[in-house]
Structures are given as C-alpha cells and as structure tokens.
Short mmCIF file of C-alpha atoms and ligand atoms in Angstrom, two decimals:
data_model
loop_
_atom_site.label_atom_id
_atom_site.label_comp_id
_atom_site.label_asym_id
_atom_site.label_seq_id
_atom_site.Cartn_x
_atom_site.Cartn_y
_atom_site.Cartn_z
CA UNK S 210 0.00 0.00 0.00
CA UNK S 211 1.39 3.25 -1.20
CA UNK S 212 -0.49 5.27 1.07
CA UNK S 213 2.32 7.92 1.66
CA UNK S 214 3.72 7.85 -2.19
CA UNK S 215 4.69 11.74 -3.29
CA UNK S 216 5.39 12.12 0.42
CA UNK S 217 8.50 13.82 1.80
CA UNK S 218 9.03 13.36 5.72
CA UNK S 219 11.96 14.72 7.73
CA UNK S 220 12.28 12.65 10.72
CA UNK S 221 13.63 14.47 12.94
CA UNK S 222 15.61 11.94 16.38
CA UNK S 223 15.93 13.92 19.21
CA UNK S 224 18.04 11.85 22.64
CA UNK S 225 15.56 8.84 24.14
CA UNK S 226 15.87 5.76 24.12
CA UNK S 227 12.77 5.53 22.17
CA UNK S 228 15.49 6.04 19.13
CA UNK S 229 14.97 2.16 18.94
CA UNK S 230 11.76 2.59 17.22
CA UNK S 231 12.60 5.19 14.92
CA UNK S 232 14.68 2.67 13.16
CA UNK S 233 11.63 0.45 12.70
CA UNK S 234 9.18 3.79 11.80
CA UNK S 235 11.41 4.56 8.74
CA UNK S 236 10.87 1.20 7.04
CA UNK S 237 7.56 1.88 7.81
CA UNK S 238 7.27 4.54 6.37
CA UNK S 239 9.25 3.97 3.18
CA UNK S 240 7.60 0.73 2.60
CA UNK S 241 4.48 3.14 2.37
CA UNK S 242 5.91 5.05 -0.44
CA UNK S 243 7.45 8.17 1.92
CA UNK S 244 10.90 9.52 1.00
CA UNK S 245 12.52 9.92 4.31
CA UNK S 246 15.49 12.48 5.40
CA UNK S 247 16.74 11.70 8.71
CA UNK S 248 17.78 14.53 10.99
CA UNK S 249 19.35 13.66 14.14
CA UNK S 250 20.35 16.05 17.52
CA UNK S 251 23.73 14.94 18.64
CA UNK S 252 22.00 13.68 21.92
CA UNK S 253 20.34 11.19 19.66
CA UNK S 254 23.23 9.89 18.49
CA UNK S 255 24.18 8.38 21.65
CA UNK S 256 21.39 6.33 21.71
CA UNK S 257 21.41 4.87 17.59
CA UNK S 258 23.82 5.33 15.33
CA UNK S 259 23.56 7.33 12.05
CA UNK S 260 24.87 4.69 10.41
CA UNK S 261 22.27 2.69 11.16
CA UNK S 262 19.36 5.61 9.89
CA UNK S 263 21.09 6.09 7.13
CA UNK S 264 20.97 2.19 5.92
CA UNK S 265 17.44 2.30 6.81
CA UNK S 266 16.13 5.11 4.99
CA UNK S 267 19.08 4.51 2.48
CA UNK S 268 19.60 8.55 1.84
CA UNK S 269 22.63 10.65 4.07
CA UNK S 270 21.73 11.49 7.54
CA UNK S 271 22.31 14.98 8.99
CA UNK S 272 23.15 15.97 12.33
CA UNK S 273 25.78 19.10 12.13
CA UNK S 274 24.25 22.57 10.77
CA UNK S 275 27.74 22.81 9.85
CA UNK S 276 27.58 19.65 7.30
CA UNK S 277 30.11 20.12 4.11
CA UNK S 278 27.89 17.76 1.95
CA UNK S 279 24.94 20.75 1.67
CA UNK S 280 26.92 22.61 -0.90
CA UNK S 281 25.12 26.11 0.12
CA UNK S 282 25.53 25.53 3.61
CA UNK S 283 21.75 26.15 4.18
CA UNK S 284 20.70 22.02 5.47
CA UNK S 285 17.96 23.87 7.67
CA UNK S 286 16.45 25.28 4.57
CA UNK S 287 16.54 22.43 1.98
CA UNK S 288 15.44 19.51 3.94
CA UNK S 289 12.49 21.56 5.46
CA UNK S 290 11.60 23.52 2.22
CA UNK S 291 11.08 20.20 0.35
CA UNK S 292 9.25 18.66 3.28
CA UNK S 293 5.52 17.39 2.93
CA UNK S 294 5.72 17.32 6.50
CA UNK S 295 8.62 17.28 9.75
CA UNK S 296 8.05 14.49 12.34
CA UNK S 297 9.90 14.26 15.73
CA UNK S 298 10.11 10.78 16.74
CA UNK S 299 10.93 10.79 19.60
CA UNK S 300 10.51 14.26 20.86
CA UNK S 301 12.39 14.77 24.47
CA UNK S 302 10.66 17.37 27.22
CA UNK S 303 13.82 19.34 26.03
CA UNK S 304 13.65 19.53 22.80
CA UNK S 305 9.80 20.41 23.17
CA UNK S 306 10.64 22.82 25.15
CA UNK S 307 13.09 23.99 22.61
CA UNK S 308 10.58 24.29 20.08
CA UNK S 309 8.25 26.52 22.43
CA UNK S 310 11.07 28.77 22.81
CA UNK S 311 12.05 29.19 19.02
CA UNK S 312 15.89 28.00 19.98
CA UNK S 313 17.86 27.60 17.03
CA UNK S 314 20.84 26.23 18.33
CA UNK S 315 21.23 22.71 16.39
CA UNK S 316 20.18 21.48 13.01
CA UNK S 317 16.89 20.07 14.07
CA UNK S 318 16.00 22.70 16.09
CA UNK S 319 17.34 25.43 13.20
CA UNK S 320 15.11 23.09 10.68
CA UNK S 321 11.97 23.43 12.50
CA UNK S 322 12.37 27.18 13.28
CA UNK S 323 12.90 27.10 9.60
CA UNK S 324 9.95 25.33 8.29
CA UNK S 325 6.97 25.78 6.05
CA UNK S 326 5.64 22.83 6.41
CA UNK S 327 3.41 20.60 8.89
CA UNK S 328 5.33 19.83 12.17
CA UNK S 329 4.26 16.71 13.87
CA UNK S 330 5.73 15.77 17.40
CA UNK S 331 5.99 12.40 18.97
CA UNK S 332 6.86 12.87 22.88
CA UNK S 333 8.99 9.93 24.59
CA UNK S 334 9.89 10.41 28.47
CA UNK S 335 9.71 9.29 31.96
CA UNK S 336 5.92 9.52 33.41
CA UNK S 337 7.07 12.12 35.87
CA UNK S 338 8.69 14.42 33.32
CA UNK S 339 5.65 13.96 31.36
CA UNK S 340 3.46 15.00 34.01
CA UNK S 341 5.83 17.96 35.49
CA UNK S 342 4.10 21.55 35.09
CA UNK S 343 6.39 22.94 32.48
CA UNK S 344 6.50 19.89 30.42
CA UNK S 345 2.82 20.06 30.03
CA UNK S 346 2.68 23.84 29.52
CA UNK S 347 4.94 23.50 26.76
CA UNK S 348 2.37 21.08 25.22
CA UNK S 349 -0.49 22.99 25.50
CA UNK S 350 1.52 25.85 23.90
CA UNK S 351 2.75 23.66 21.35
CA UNK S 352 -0.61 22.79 20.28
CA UNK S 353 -1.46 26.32 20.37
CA UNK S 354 1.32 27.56 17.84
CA UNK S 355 -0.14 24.49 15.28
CA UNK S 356 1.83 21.64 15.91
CA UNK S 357 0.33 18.25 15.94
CA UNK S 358 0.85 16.28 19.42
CA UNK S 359 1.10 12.70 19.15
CA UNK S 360 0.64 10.71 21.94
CA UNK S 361 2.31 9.38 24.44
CA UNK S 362 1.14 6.28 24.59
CA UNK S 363 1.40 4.51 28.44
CA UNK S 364 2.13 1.40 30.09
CA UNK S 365 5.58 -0.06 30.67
CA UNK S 366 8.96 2.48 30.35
CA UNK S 367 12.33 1.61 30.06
CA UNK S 368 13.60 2.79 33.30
CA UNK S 369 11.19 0.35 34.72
CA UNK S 370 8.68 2.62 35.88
CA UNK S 371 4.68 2.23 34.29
CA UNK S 372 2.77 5.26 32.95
CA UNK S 373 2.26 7.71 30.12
CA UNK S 374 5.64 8.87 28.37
CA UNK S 375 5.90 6.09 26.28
CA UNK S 376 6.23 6.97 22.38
CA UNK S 377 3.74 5.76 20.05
CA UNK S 378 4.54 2.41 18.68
CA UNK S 379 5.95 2.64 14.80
CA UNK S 380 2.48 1.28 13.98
CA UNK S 381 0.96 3.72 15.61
CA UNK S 382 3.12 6.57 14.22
CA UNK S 383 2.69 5.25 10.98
CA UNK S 384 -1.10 5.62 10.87
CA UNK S 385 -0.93 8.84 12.04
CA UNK S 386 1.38 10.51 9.03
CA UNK S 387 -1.55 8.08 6.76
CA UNK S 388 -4.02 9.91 8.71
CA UNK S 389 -2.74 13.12 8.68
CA UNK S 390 -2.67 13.57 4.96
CA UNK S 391 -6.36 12.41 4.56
CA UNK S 392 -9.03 14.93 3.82
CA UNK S 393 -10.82 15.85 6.97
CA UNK S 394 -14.34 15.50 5.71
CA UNK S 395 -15.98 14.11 9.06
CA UNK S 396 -14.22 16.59 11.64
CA UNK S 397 -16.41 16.35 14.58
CA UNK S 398 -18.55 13.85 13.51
CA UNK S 399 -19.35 10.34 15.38
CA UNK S 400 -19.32 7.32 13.46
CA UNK S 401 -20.74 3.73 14.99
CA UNK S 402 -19.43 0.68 12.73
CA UNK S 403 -20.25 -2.93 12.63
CA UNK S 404 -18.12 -5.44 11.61
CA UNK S 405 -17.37 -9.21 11.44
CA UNK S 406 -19.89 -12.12 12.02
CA UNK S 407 -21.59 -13.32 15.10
CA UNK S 408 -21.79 -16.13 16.58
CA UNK S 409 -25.03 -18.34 17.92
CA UNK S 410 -24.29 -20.81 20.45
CA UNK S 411 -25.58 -24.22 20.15
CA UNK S 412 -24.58 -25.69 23.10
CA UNK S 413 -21.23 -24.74 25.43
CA UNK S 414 -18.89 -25.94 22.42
CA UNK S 415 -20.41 -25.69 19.26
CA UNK S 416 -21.64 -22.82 17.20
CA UNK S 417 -22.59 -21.66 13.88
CA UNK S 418 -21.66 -18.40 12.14
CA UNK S 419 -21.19 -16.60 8.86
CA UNK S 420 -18.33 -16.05 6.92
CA UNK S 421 -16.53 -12.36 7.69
CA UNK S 422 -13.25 -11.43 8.28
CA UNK S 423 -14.17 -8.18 9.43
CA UNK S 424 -12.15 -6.76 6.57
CA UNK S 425 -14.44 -4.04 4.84
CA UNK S 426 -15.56 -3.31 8.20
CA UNK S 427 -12.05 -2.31 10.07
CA UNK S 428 -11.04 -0.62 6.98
CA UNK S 429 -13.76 1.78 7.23
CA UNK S 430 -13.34 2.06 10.91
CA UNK S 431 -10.05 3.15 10.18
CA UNK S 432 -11.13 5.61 6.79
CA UNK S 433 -13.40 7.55 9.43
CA UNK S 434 -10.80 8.15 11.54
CA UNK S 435 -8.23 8.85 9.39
CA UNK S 436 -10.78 11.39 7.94
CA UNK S 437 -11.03 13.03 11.53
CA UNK S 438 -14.47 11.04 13.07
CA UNK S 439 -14.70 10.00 17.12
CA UNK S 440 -15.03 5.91 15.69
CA UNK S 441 -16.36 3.28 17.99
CA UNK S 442 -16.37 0.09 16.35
CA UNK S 443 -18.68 -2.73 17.75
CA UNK S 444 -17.25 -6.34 16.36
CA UNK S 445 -17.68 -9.87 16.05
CA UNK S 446 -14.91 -12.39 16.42
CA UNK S 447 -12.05 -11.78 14.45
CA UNK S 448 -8.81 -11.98 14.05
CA UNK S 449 -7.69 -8.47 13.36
CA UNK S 450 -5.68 -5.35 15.24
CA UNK S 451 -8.25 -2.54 16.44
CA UNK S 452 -7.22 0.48 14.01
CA UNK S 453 -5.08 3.27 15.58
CA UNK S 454 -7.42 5.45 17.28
CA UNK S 455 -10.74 3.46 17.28
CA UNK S 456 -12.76 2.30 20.23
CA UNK S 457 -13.76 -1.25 19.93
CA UNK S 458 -16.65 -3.13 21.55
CA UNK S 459 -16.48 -6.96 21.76
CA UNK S 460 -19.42 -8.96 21.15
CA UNK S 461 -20.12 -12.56 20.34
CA UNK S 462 -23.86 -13.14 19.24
CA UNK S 463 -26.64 -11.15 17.57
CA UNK S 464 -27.81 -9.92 20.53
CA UNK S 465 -25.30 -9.05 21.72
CA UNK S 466 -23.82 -6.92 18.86
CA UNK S 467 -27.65 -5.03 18.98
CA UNK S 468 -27.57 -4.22 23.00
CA UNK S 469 -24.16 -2.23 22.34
CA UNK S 470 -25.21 -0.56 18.97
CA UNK S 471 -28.40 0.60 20.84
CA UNK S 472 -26.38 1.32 24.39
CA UNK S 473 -23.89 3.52 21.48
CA UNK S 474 -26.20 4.56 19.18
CA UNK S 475 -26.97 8.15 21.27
CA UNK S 476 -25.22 10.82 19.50
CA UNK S 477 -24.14 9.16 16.85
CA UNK S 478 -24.06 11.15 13.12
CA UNK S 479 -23.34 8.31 11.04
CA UNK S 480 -23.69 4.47 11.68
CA UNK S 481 -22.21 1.78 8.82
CA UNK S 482 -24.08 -1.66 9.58
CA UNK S 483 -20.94 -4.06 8.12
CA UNK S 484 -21.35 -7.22 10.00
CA UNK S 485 -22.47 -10.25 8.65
CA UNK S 486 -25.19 -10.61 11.65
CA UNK S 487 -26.46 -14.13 11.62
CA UNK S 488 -30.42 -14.12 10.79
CA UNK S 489 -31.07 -16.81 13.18
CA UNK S 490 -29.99 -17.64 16.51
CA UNK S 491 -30.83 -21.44 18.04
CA UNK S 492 -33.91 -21.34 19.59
CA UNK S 493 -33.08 -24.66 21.95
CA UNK S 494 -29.26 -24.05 23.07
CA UNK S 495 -28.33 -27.35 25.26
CA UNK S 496 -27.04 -26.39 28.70
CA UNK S 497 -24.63 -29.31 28.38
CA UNK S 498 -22.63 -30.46 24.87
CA UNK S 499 -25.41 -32.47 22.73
CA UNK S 500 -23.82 -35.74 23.13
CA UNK S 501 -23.35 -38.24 19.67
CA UNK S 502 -24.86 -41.49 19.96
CA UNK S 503 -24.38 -43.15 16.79
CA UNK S 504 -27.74 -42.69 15.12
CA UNK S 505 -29.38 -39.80 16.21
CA UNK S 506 -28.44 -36.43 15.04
CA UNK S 507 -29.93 -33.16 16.92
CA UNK S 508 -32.32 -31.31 15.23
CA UNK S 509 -32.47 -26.97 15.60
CA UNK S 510 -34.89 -24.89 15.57
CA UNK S 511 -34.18 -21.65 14.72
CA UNK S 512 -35.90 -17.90 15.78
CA UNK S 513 -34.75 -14.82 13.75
CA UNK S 514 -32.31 -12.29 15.54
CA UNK S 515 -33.39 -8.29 15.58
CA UNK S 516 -32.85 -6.31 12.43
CA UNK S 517 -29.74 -4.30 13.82
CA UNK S 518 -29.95 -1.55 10.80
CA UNK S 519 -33.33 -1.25 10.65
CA UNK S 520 -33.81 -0.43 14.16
CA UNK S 521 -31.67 2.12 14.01
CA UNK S 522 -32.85 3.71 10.90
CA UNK S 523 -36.16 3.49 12.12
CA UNK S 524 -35.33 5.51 15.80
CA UNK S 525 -36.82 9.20 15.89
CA UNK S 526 -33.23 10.63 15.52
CA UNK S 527 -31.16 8.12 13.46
CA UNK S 528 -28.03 8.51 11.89
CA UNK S 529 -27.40 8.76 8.41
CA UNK S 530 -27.35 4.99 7.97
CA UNK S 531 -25.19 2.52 5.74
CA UNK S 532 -26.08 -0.87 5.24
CA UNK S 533 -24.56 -3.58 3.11
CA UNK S 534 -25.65 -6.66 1.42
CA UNK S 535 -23.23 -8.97 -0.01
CA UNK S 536 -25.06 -11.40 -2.26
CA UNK S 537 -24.33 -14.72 -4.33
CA UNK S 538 -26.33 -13.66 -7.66
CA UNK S 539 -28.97 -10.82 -8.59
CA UNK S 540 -26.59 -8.18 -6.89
CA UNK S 541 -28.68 -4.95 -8.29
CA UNK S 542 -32.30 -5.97 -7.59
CA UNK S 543 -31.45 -7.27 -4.36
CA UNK S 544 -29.46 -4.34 -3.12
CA UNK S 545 -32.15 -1.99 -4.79
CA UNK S 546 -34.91 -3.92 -2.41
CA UNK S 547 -32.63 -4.48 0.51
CA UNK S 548 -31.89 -0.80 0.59
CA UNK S 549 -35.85 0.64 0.52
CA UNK S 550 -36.98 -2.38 2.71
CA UNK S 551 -34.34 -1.46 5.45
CA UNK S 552 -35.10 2.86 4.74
CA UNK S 553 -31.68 3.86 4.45
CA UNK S 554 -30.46 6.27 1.82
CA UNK S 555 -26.95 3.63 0.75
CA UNK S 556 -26.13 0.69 1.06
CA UNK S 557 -22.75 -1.09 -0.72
CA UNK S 558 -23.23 -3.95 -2.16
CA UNK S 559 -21.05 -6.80 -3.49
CA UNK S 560 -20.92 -10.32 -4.86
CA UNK S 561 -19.78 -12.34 -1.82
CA UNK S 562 -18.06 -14.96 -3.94
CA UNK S 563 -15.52 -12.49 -5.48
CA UNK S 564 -14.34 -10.72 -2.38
CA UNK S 565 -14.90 -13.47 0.92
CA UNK S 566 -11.35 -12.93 3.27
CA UNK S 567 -9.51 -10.99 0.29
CA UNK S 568 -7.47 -7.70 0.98
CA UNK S 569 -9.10 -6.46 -2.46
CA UNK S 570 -13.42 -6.17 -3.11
CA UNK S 571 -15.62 -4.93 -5.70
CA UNK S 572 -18.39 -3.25 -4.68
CA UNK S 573 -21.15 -0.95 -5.46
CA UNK S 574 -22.66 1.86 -4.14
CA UNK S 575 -26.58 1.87 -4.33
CA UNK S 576 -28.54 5.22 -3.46
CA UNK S 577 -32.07 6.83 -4.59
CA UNK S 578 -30.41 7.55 -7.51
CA UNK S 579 -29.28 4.40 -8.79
CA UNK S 580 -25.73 2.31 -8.61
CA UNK S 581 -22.44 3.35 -8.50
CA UNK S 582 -19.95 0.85 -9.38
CA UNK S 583 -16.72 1.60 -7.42
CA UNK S 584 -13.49 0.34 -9.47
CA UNK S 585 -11.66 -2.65 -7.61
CA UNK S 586 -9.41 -1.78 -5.37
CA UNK S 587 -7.74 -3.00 -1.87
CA UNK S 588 -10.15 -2.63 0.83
CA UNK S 589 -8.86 0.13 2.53
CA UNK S 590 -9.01 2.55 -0.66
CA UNK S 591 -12.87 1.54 -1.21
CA UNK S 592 -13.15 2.10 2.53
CA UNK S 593 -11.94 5.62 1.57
CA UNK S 594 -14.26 6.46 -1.06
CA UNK S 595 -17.22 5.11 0.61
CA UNK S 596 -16.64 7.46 3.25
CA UNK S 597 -16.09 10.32 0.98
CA UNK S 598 -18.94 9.03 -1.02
CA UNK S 599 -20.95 9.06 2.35
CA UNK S 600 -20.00 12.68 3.07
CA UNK S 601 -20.64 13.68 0.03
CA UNK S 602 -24.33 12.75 0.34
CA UNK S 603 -24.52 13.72 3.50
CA UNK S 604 -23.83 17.30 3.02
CA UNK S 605 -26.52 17.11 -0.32
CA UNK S 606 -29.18 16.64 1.97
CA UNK S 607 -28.35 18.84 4.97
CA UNK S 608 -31.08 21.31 5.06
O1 LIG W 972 -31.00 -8.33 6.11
P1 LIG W 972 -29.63 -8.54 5.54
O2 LIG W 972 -28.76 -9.41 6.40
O3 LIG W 972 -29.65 -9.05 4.14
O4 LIG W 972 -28.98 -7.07 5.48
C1 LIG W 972 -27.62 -6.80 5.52
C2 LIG W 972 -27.37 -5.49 6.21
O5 LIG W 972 -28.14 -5.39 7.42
C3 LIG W 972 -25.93 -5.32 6.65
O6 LIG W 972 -25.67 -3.94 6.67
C4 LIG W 972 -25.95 -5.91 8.06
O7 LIG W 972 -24.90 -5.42 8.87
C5 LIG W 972 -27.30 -5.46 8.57
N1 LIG W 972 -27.96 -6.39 9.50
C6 LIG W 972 -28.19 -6.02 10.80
N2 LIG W 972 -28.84 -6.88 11.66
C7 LIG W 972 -29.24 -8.09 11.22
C8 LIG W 972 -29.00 -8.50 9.90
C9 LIG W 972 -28.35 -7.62 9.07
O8 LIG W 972 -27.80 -4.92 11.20
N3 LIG W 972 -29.86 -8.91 12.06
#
C-alpha cells in the first residue's frame, strides 16, 4: 500500500531511548511510499547510530548545521523547504521545550524554526517528566502555535517505571502521518461501525456463524478516523488489530452486537451496519454439549435475531445509515430492495463470492439515484471512497 507515495518526511531523532523505534518507523514509512530524510540532535546519536538511519532510509543522515555535503551551507532550509511534512520521533521534554522557545541552536531545532511545512511531534519520556508543570505547559503551547501532538502512549517504560511517556509504537506513528494527509471531511462527527460475524451458540462448544473477516468493516473504521471522526467500532470475532485510534466493543452473538449498537447509538451522526449478523440464533441451546450417539443427530430450531440496521434507521433521531448486502447472484435488484426495505439512503453492495477474506473487493454503491460501481481496489481505498462518497451525500441533503 502506497499510502504515503509523493510524500517527503523529515524525521527528525531527538536523545531517548525511544530512538529504537525510529529505526523500525522509517521502514515503515518507506515501505508506504514516503521519502525519508533523517535529521538527528547529537543527543540522539548516543542512543542509535547514524549509520544505522542512514541504511534504513538509504539517503545521508544529517546531524551538524555545519555539514560540508549541503553545498550552500543552508541544510535547515533544503530539507524543510522540500518537506511534505517534519516528524519528531521521539521528541524529548527538552527539545519540546526547545521548540516553544524558538531556539535555534542545532540542526533540528534550526530546521523546525525554519519550516513551512506541517510539524508533527511524537513525545517519549519518563511519566514524571511527562506530568511535570512545564512539560505540560509546553504542550499545550505547542498545540497552540499548530503543531500536531502525538501521543504518548502509556504502560511499561524503560527505566522500569509504568505510565504515560511512552512513544507511540511505529504502527501507531505510521497511521498517524496516513491519517494526517487524509481529507478531513468528518471533523467532529461520530461514526458507529459494525463489523465481522456473530456467533449463535448451540450448546457450550459448538456454534454456527457466517463467513466475515471483518475486513471491509475495520477498513472503514479506520477511513473515518483517518478522515477526523470520534469511531467506535462494535465487532464480532475476528482476528484483526483494532485500528489506531478506534474504540472497539467486543461482542459474540446477535444480541449481543444489537444491546451495544443501541447502548452507542446516542449521539451518533453516522452508523455503517458491516457485520455479517447471523439471521437466526438457536432457539433450543443445550445447557450441556449435545452428546453423539451413533444414530441420532440433533435437530435446531431456529428464531430470527433483531434487524440491527433497521432499528436504528427506524429511531426518531437516526443517523445517516449505511447498510450492506453482499449477495451470491442478482446483486442490483437485491441491493435496490434491501436498501428501501431497510429505509436507508446507501447501502454497498457486493458479490460475496468475489471478495470473501480478500485484501481487495468490488463493490457498489446503491442510493435513490441508482448504482455506483466503485473500481476494484484494496479494501482500505474503497473504505476511503465510501466514506467520501458518504460525506458527500450527507452534506446534499443537509437542510
Ligand atoms: O438483512 P440482511 O442481512 O440481508 O442485510 C444486511 C445489512 O443489514 C448489513 O448492513 C448488516 O450489517 C445489517 N444487518 C443487521 N442486523 C441483522 C441483519 C443484518 O444490522 N440482524
């Protein structure tokens, strides 16, 4: 995925420890398309070696302002004039407090003074410097001069005590920069998402299920936030990594998966109905595992679950609601009828053959207009243009 291809990121290694990750973050983001110029403070050094930066990201490494190879003498002012964007990874209490100050007395710090681009900081400390008074002032006025806080993360630190401090894992740090270039179409806006199957016991071991990875369903998790939404997502079993920045719910059946959408539901502007929600639940679950005999074999009966989607759409306030229907044969009619019989104004709709547990789907987008054939793609790009397809028609029919 080329998610950060045209982009030009100075990374930017001030002195923590958390320098281990920044070797792991540039492949990261390079493997994502991103040119990357290292920039290192001296402090840094002591921690990784430029050596090592520079094999990663496979162009020179700068640390001196005084550097020979930057034939004008002017590294500050190339590296951040062709910058898309500058990200500190990590960013020490003293070199944020450098930055609040305007100090100009290294090459990183000279760069950023210097810049006309994005800055994008990534703090990495002990909890209690985190937490000290002027660490956090210097945040708050960091945020206030523009500059895009990251983090911390918390939980374990390397001098053994537990809190926040930590930096952002390279995973973490790399859906950020993904985020941060994405159109911010649904600032402020709440999104509710289902995704994955459920499952319907029918006794203590066994179960039965549909067939979802949760694919489609994560990947537009993620496309929300990256496109600036508060996402909770409420999911089924799978095997998947909760997207960077995303609340998730775990549920197992039906049920379930409807108490939490209707315990969310309050204040929600948008909710995308992905899972595969099984119709019918076991009406007769055994209290003990349905034993085999030899020549009897159990028999089900089966009630119908609630109609998650159409409960919502029907409340007094829904949200603008997105279903989706993937279907073996008949795709148009069926998504046509599925999409008036629910009352929702889209629904996506693909052949469930073609795109079952692939990183790649066809679909189409079905509204009161018509259908809208999307071209094939990897997930996460249709993910993208159904949400800008979705804000799009959203802001058609505000009044
Ligand atoms: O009714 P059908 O399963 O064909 O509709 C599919 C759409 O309805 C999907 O958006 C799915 O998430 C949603 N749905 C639901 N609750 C159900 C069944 C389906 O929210 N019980």
């Amino acid at each position: 995925m080329q998610d950060l291809h045209d982009k030009r990121i100075v990374l930017g290694l001030s002195g923590g420890i958390a320098c281990y990750k920044s070797a792991e973050l540039v492949r990261r983001l390079i493997e994502h398309g991103a040119t990357v110029d290292v920039v290192m403070t001296e402090a840094a050094t002591r921690f990784i070696t430029p050596v090592t930066m520079q094999a990663l990201s496979g162009r020179p490494v700068f640390v001196d302002v005084w550097d020979a190879r930057v034939p004008n003498n002017m590294a500050h002012i190339d590296l951040s004039r062709g910058a898309d964007a500058i990200l500190i990874a990590p960013a020490s209490a003293d070199f944020m407090a450098k930055l609040v100050q305007g100090r100009a007395d290294d090459l990183l710090s000279t760069l950023c003074l210097a810049r006309a681009c994005p800055l994008l900081v990534a703090p990495a400390m002990n909890r209690e410097m985190w937490l000290q008074a002027p660490t956090q002032r210097n945040v708050a006025q960091l945020e206030q001069d523009g500059v895009n806080i990251l983090g911390p993360g918390t939980g374990s630190q390397a001098c053994g005590e537990t809190g926040d401090g930590r930096m952002f894992e390279p995973a973490q740090l790399l859906a950020e920069m993904i985020g941060f270039f994405q159109p911010k179409s649904l600032k402020d806006k709440h999104v509710l998402i289902t995704a994955g199957p459920t499952i319907e016991p029918i006794d203590p071991v066994r179960v039965i299920s549909n067939r979802s990875s949760g694919k489609t369903g994560y990947a537009l998790a993620k496309a929300a936030w990256e496109a600036g939404a508060t996402v909770t997502l409420i999911s089924g079993p799978t095997a998947l990594t909760t997207p960077h920045g995303v609340t998730r719910i775990d549920v197992e059946t039906a049920r379930q998966m409807h108490d939490a959408v209707m315990a969310s539901i309050k204040g929600k502007d948008i909710f995308i109905a992905v899972a595969a929600v099984a119709d019918w639940r076991v009406e007769n679950v055994s209290a003990d595992k349905i034993k085999k005999n030899g020549k009897d074999t159990p028999t089900l009966n089966f009630v119908p679950n609630p109609d998650i989607l159409a409960e919502v759409a029907k409340l007094p306030d829904a949200p603008w609601c997105v279903g989706f229907a993937a279907e073996t044969e008949r795709l148009s009619e069926f998504a046509h009828e599925k999409r008036l019989r629910k009352g929702i104004p889209m629904l996506i709709g693909n052949l469930a053959q073609h795109v079952m547990d692939a990183d790649h789907t066809t679909v189409s987008i079905f509204d009161e207009y018509g259908e809208h054939p999307l071209p094939p793609n990897a997930k996460q790009d249709v993910a993208r243009q159904i949400i800008q397809a979705v804000t799009t028609r959203m802001s058609a029919h505000r009044p």
